[in-house]
PDB file of C-alpha atoms in Angstrom:
ATOM      1  CA  MET K 999      47.678 105.991 120.809  1.00 84.00           C
ATOM      2  CA  LEU K1000      48.374 108.798 118.363  1.00 87.00           C
ATOM      3  CA  PHE K1001      49.904 106.321 115.946  1.00 85.00           C
ATOM      4  CA  LEU K1002      46.781 104.119 116.057  1.00 87.00           C
ATOM      5  CA  SER K1003      44.440 107.097 115.510  1.00 90.00           C
ATOM      6  CA  THR K1004      46.502 108.229 112.520  1.00 92.00           C
ATOM      7  CA  ALA K1005      46.482 104.715 111.025  1.00 89.00           C
ATOM      8  CA  VAL K1006      42.682 104.496 111.399  1.00 90.00           C
ATOM      9  CA  ALA K1007      42.237 107.913 109.765  1.00 91.00           C
ATOM     10  CA  ILE K1008      44.490 106.972 106.834  1.00 94.00           C
ATOM     11  CA  LEU K1009      42.715 103.642 106.439  1.00 91.00           C
ATOM     12  CA  ALA K1010      39.311 105.363 106.490  1.00 92.00           C
ATOM     13  CA  ALA K1011      40.493 107.795 103.799  1.00 93.00           C
ATOM     14  CA  LEU K1012      41.734 104.907 101.652  1.00 93.00           C
ATOM     15  CA  VAL K1013      38.435 103.028 102.052  1.00 92.00           C
ATOM     16  CA  LEU K1014      36.464 106.126 101.030  1.00 92.00           C
ATOM     17  CA  ALA K1015      38.722 106.641  98.000  1.00 92.00           C
ATOM     18  CA  ASP K1016      38.239 102.984  97.054  1.00 92.00           C
ATOM     19  CA  LEU K1017      34.449 103.318  97.339  1.00 92.00           C
ATOM     20  CA  ALA K1018      34.471 106.414  95.143  1.00 92.00           C
ATOM     21  CA  LEU K1019      36.613 104.685  92.500  1.00 92.00           C
ATOM     22  CA  SER K1020      34.451 101.548  92.613  1.00 93.00           C
ATOM     23  CA  ALA K1021      31.296 103.610  92.135  1.00 92.00           C
ATOM     24  CA  ALA K1022      32.871 105.377  89.145  1.00 93.00           C
ATOM     25  CA  VAL K1023      33.921 102.070  87.582  1.00 93.00           C
ATOM     26  CA  ILE K1024      30.453 100.566  88.075  1.00 93.00           C
ATOM     27  CA  ARG K1025      28.818 103.642  86.534  1.00 93.00           C
ATOM     28  CA  ARG K1026      31.168 103.438  83.534  1.00 93.00           C
ATOM     29  CA  LEU K1027      30.468  99.713  83.110  1.00 90.00           C
ATOM     30  CA  ARG K1028      26.719 100.357  83.094  1.00 90.00           C
ATOM     31  CA  GLU K1029      27.131 103.071  80.454  1.00 90.00           C
ATOM     32  CA  THR K1030      29.285 100.764  78.335  1.00 87.00           C
ATOM     33  CA  GLU K1031      26.787  97.931  78.706  1.00 84.00           C
ATOM     34  CA  ALA K1032      23.964 100.201  77.511  1.00 81.00           C
ATOM     35  CA  LYS K1033      26.047 101.237  74.485  1.00 80.00           C
ATOM     36  CA  LEU K1034      26.833  97.609  73.660  1.00 77.00           C
ATOM     37  CA  ILE K1035      23.163  96.654  73.855  1.00 70.00           C
ATOM     38  CA  ASP K1036      22.328  99.506  71.484  1.00 68.00           C
ATOM     39  CA  MET K1037      25.085  98.427  69.104  1.00 68.00           C
ATOM     40  CA  THR K1038      24.146  94.738  69.039  1.00 63.00           C
ATOM     41  CA  SER K1039      20.359  95.124  68.954  1.00 55.00           C
ATOM     42  CA  PRO K1040      19.023  95.170  65.426  1.00 55.00           C
ATOM     43  CA  PRO K1041      17.332  98.416  64.489  1.00 56.00           C
ATOM     44  CA  ALA K1042      13.582  98.569  64.743  1.00 58.00           C
ATOM     45  CA  SER K1043      12.426  98.186  61.192  1.00 63.00           C
ATOM     46  CA  GLY K1044       9.607  96.722  59.277  1.00 78.00           C
ATOM     47  CA  LEU K1045       5.960  97.385  58.940  1.00 87.00           C
ATOM     48  CA  PRO K1046       4.403  99.706  61.508  1.00 89.00           C
ATOM     49  CA  ILE K1047       2.157  98.106  64.118  1.00 91.00           C
ATOM     50  CA  GLY K1048      -1.415  98.124  62.795  1.00 92.00           C
ATOM     51  CA  SER K1049      -0.403  97.679  59.144  1.00 92.00           C
ATOM     52  CA  PRO K1050      -2.409  95.206  57.059  1.00 94.00           C
ATOM     53  CA  ILE K1051      -0.822  92.005  55.747  1.00 92.00           C
ATOM     54  CA  PRO K1052       1.019  93.061  52.589  1.00 93.00           C
ATOM     55  CA  HIS K1053       0.215  91.466  49.262  1.00 91.00           C
ATOM     56  CA  PHE K1054       2.564  88.547  48.627  1.00 89.00           C
ATOM     57  CA  VAL K1055       2.805  85.226  46.857  1.00 88.00           C
ATOM     58  CA  SER K1056       5.412  82.736  48.049  1.00 86.00           C
ATOM     59  CA  PRO K1057       8.179  81.978  45.517  1.00 84.00           C
ATOM     60  CA  ASP K1058       6.785  78.481  45.001  1.00 84.00           C
ATOM     61  CA  GLY K1059       3.206  79.772  44.632  1.00 85.00           C
ATOM     62  CA  GLN K1060       2.186  77.640  47.612  1.00 86.00           C
ATOM     63  CA  VAL K1061       0.646  80.444  49.695  1.00 90.00           C
ATOM     64  CA  SER K1062      -0.430  84.068  49.355  1.00 90.00           C
ATOM     65  CA  ASN K1063      -1.944  86.730  51.578  1.00 89.00           C
ATOM     66  CA  ALA K1064      -5.418  85.786  50.283  1.00 89.00           C
ATOM     67  CA  ASP K1065      -4.986  82.268  51.717  1.00 89.00           C
ATOM     68  CA  LEU K1066      -4.454  83.657  55.213  1.00 88.00           C
ATOM     69  CA  ALA K1067      -7.395  86.045  55.509  1.00 85.00           C
ATOM     70  CA  GLY K1068      -9.478  85.798  58.665  1.00 87.00           C
ATOM     71  CA  SER K1069      -7.022  83.962  60.891  1.00 89.00           C
ATOM     72  CA  PRO K1070      -4.106  85.106  63.031  1.00 95.00           C
ATOM     73  CA  VAL K1071      -0.753  84.342  61.395  1.00 95.00           C
ATOM     74  CA  LEU K1072       2.801  84.268  62.701  1.00 96.00           C
ATOM     75  CA  PHE K1073       5.396  84.724  59.975  1.00 94.00           C
ATOM     76  CA  GLY K1074       8.966  83.691  60.686  1.00 94.00           C
ATOM     77  CA  PHE K1075      11.860  84.697  58.443  1.00 92.00           C
ATOM     78  CA  PHE K1076      15.081  82.702  58.637  1.00 92.00           C
ATOM     79  CA  SER K1077      18.249  82.237  56.603  1.00 89.00           C
ATOM     80  CA  ALA K1078      20.632  79.334  56.423  1.00 85.00           C
ATOM     81  CA  GLY K1079      23.718  81.435  57.196  1.00 82.00           C
ATOM     82  CA  CYS K1080      22.237  83.203  60.211  1.00 86.00           C
ATOM     83  CA  ARG K1081      23.937  82.423  63.524  1.00 89.00           C
ATOM     84  CA  HIS K1082      20.866  83.265  65.658  1.00 90.00           C
ATOM     85  CA  CYS K1083      18.354  81.434  63.445  1.00 91.00           C
ATOM     86  CA  PRO K1084      18.888  77.877  64.764  1.00 92.00           C
ATOM     87  CA  ALA K1085      18.011  78.883  68.346  1.00 93.00           C
ATOM     88  CA  GLN K1086      14.917  80.810  67.234  1.00 94.00           C
ATOM     89  CA  ALA K1087      13.840  77.987  64.901  1.00 93.00           C
ATOM     90  CA  GLU K1088      14.128  75.552  67.798  1.00 94.00           C
ATOM     91  CA  ALA K1089      12.106  77.890  70.030  1.00 94.00           C
ATOM     92  CA  LEU K1090       9.419  78.092  67.354  1.00 95.00           C
ATOM     93  CA  ALA K1091       9.300  74.301  67.000  1.00 94.00           C
ATOM     94  CA  ASP K1092       9.174  73.881  70.790  1.00 94.00           C
ATOM     95  CA  ARG K1093       6.230  76.289  71.107  1.00 93.00           C
ATOM     96  CA  SER K1094       4.377  75.068  68.007  1.00 91.00           C
ATOM     97  CA  GLN K1095       1.674  73.180  69.928  1.00 92.00           C
ATOM     98  CA  GLU K1096       1.127  76.117  72.257  1.00 91.00           C
ATOM     99  CA  ILE K1097       0.852  78.469  69.258  1.00 91.00           C
ATOM    100  CA  ALA K1098      -1.526  76.136  67.426  1.00 89.00           C
ATOM    101  CA  SER K1099      -3.767  75.945  70.500  1.00 91.00           C
ATOM    102  CA  THR K1100      -4.396  79.696  70.116  1.00 90.00           C
ATOM    103  CA  ASP K1101      -5.464  79.167  66.464  1.00 91.00           C
ATOM    104  CA  VAL K1102      -2.447  81.066  65.168  1.00 93.00           C
ATOM    105  CA  ARG K1103      -1.157  79.713  61.861  1.00 93.00           C
ATOM    106  CA  VAL K1104       2.623  79.590  61.477  1.00 94.00           C
ATOM    107  CA  LEU K1105       4.323  80.278  58.171  1.00 94.00           C
ATOM    108  CA  SER K1106       8.129  80.195  57.979  1.00 93.00           C
ATOM    109  CA  PHE K1107      10.263  81.486  55.136  1.00 92.00           C
ATOM    110  CA  LEU K1108      13.768  80.068  54.886  1.00 91.00           C
ATOM    111  CA  SER K1109      16.317  81.678  52.581  1.00 88.00           C
ATOM    112  CA  VAL K1110      18.872  79.129  51.479  1.00 85.00           C
ATOM    113  CA  GLY K1111      21.772  80.328  49.335  1.00 74.00           C
ATOM    114  CA  GLU K1112      23.378  78.236  46.631  1.00 67.00           C
ATOM    115  CA  ASP K1113      26.265  77.204  48.883  1.00 60.00           C
ATOM    116  CA  ALA K1114      24.350  76.970  52.160  1.00 59.00           C
ATOM    117  CA  ALA K1115      22.997  73.742  53.568  1.00 61.00           C
ATOM    118  CA  ASP K1116      19.355  73.547  54.613  1.00 72.00           C
ATOM    119  CA  GLU K1117      19.817  72.534  58.251  1.00 83.00           C
ATOM    120  CA  LEU K1118      16.879  74.570  59.571  1.00 86.00           C
ATOM    121  CA  GLY K1119      14.229  73.053  57.287  1.00 87.00           C
ATOM    122  CA  PRO K1120      13.429  69.964  59.375  1.00 90.00           C
ATOM    123  CA  THR K1121      13.125  72.037  62.551  1.00 91.00           C
ATOM    124  CA  LEU K1122      10.904  74.677  60.930  1.00 92.00           C
ATOM    125  CA  GLN K1123       8.620  72.042  59.387  1.00 91.00           C
ATOM    126  CA  LYS K1124       7.649  70.995  62.917  1.00 91.00           C
ATOM    127  CA  ALA K1125       6.204  74.468  63.524  1.00 90.00           C
ATOM    128  CA  GLY K1126       3.969  74.806  60.473  1.00 91.00           C
ATOM    129  CA  LEU K1127       4.120  75.565  56.785  1.00 91.00           C
ATOM    130  CA  LEU K1128       7.652  76.089  55.470  1.00 91.00           C
ATOM    131  CA  VAL K1129       8.549  77.916  52.265  1.00 90.00           C
ATOM    132  CA  ILE K1130      12.141  77.559  51.105  1.00 87.00           C
ATOM    133  CA  ASP K1131      13.570  80.275  48.893  1.00 83.00           C
ATOM    134  CA  ASP K1132      16.965  80.072  47.198  1.00 75.00           C
ATOM    135  CA  SER K1133      17.182  83.762  46.333  1.00 69.00           C
ATOM    136  CA  PRO K1134      16.643  87.077  48.087  1.00 64.00           C
ATOM    137  CA  SER K1135      12.977  86.950  48.891  1.00 72.00           C
ATOM    138  CA  ALA K1136      10.367  89.325  47.517  1.00 83.00           C
ATOM    139  CA  VAL K1137       8.272  88.240  50.506  1.00 86.00           C
ATOM    140  CA  MET K1138      10.892  89.608  52.907  1.00 88.00           C
ATOM    141  CA  ALA K1139      10.819  92.872  50.977  1.00 87.00           C
ATOM    142  CA  ALA K1140       7.011  93.005  51.134  1.00 89.00           C
ATOM    143  CA  PHE K1141       7.163  92.614  54.932  1.00 90.00           C
ATOM    144  CA  GLN K1142      10.114  95.053  55.134  1.00 90.00           C
ATOM    145  CA  VAL K1143      12.216  92.454  56.942  1.00 88.00           C
ATOM    146  CA  GLN K1144      15.846  93.528  56.988  1.00 85.00           C
ATOM    147  CA  GLY K1145      17.426  90.776  59.058  1.00 85.00           C
ATOM    148  CA  THR K1146      16.931  87.234  60.227  1.00 88.00           C
ATOM    149  CA  PRO K1147      15.557  85.821  62.355  1.00 92.00           C
ATOM    150  CA  SER K1148      12.482  88.042  62.280  1.00 92.00           C
ATOM    151  CA  PHE K1149       8.928  87.397  63.344  1.00 94.00           C
ATOM    152  CA  VAL K1150       5.740  89.274  62.495  1.00 94.00           C
ATOM    153  CA  LEU K1151       2.392  88.445  64.061  1.00 95.00           C
ATOM    154  CA  PHE K1152      -0.881  89.464  62.433  1.00 95.00           C
ATOM    155  CA  GLY K1153      -4.186  89.223  64.234  1.00 93.00           C
ATOM    156  CA  ALA K1154      -7.414  87.750  62.839  1.00 92.00           C
ATOM    157  CA  ASP K1155      -8.284  91.247  61.591  1.00 93.00           C
ATOM    158  CA  GLY K1156      -5.254  91.112  59.277  1.00 92.00           C
ATOM    159  CA  ARG K1157      -3.399  93.872  61.144  1.00 94.00           C
ATOM    160  CA  LEU K1158       0.158  93.681  62.451  1.00 94.00           C
ATOM    161  CA  ALA K1159       0.044  93.027  66.192  1.00 93.00           C
ATOM    162  CA  ALA K1160       3.736  92.459  66.994  1.00 93.00           C
ATOM    163  CA  ARG K1161       7.145  92.181  65.363  1.00 92.00           C
ATOM    164  CA  GLY K1162      10.658  91.448  66.516  1.00 90.00           C
ATOM    165  CA  HIS K1163      13.791  89.363  66.221  1.00 89.00           C
ATOM    166  CA  ASP K1164      13.026  87.087  69.161  1.00 91.00           C
ATOM    167  CA  LEU K1165      10.018  84.780  69.304  1.00 92.00           C
ATOM    168  CA  SER K1166       9.315  85.447  72.973  1.00 90.00           C
ATOM    169  CA  GLU K1167       9.136  89.212  72.432  1.00 88.00           C
ATOM    170  CA  VAL K1168       6.632  88.748  69.585  1.00 90.00           C
ATOM    171  CA  LEU K1169       4.418  86.196  71.311  1.00 88.00           C
ATOM    172  CA  GLY K1170       4.722  87.786  74.733  1.00 79.00           C
ATOM    173  CA  SER K1171       2.238  86.191  77.088  1.00 50.00           C
ATOM    174  CA  ARG K1172       0.284  84.484  74.316  1.00 51.00           C
TER     175      ARG K1172
END
């Protein structure tokens, strides 16, 4: 009987030690996950919420800020070499009818380098007006966009309502 009691006590001690180690490992994994999310999330940049639409003219002269006055506008910024852009372009095309039903105009800017193929153009054309730029865009600089994909949503009052790198975070429940 003494042997059995000793074995149970040792086993209980081992189980408690295992639980303590498991809790420490889980805590460390959560801390590491939080650090990874911080490292991989693009920094918050761009125009402050509430800013007016900046003055701009598209590189092809097709559209300017004056053409968009009085209506809500969703700007999307994409580049041909961006690995996250195809998924966001597809999401924008998929939600284009839903966005149009809320009277939001969609304007996409696609930066295409000399060596890059324009694979996103056909998808982005489904969502609204598309402006293709073959050089670093002055429009991106005007909107203080530092990475693609990026979205900025202006309300009918011409003020920035939302911005982000993911369409769903910008549109929210719209």
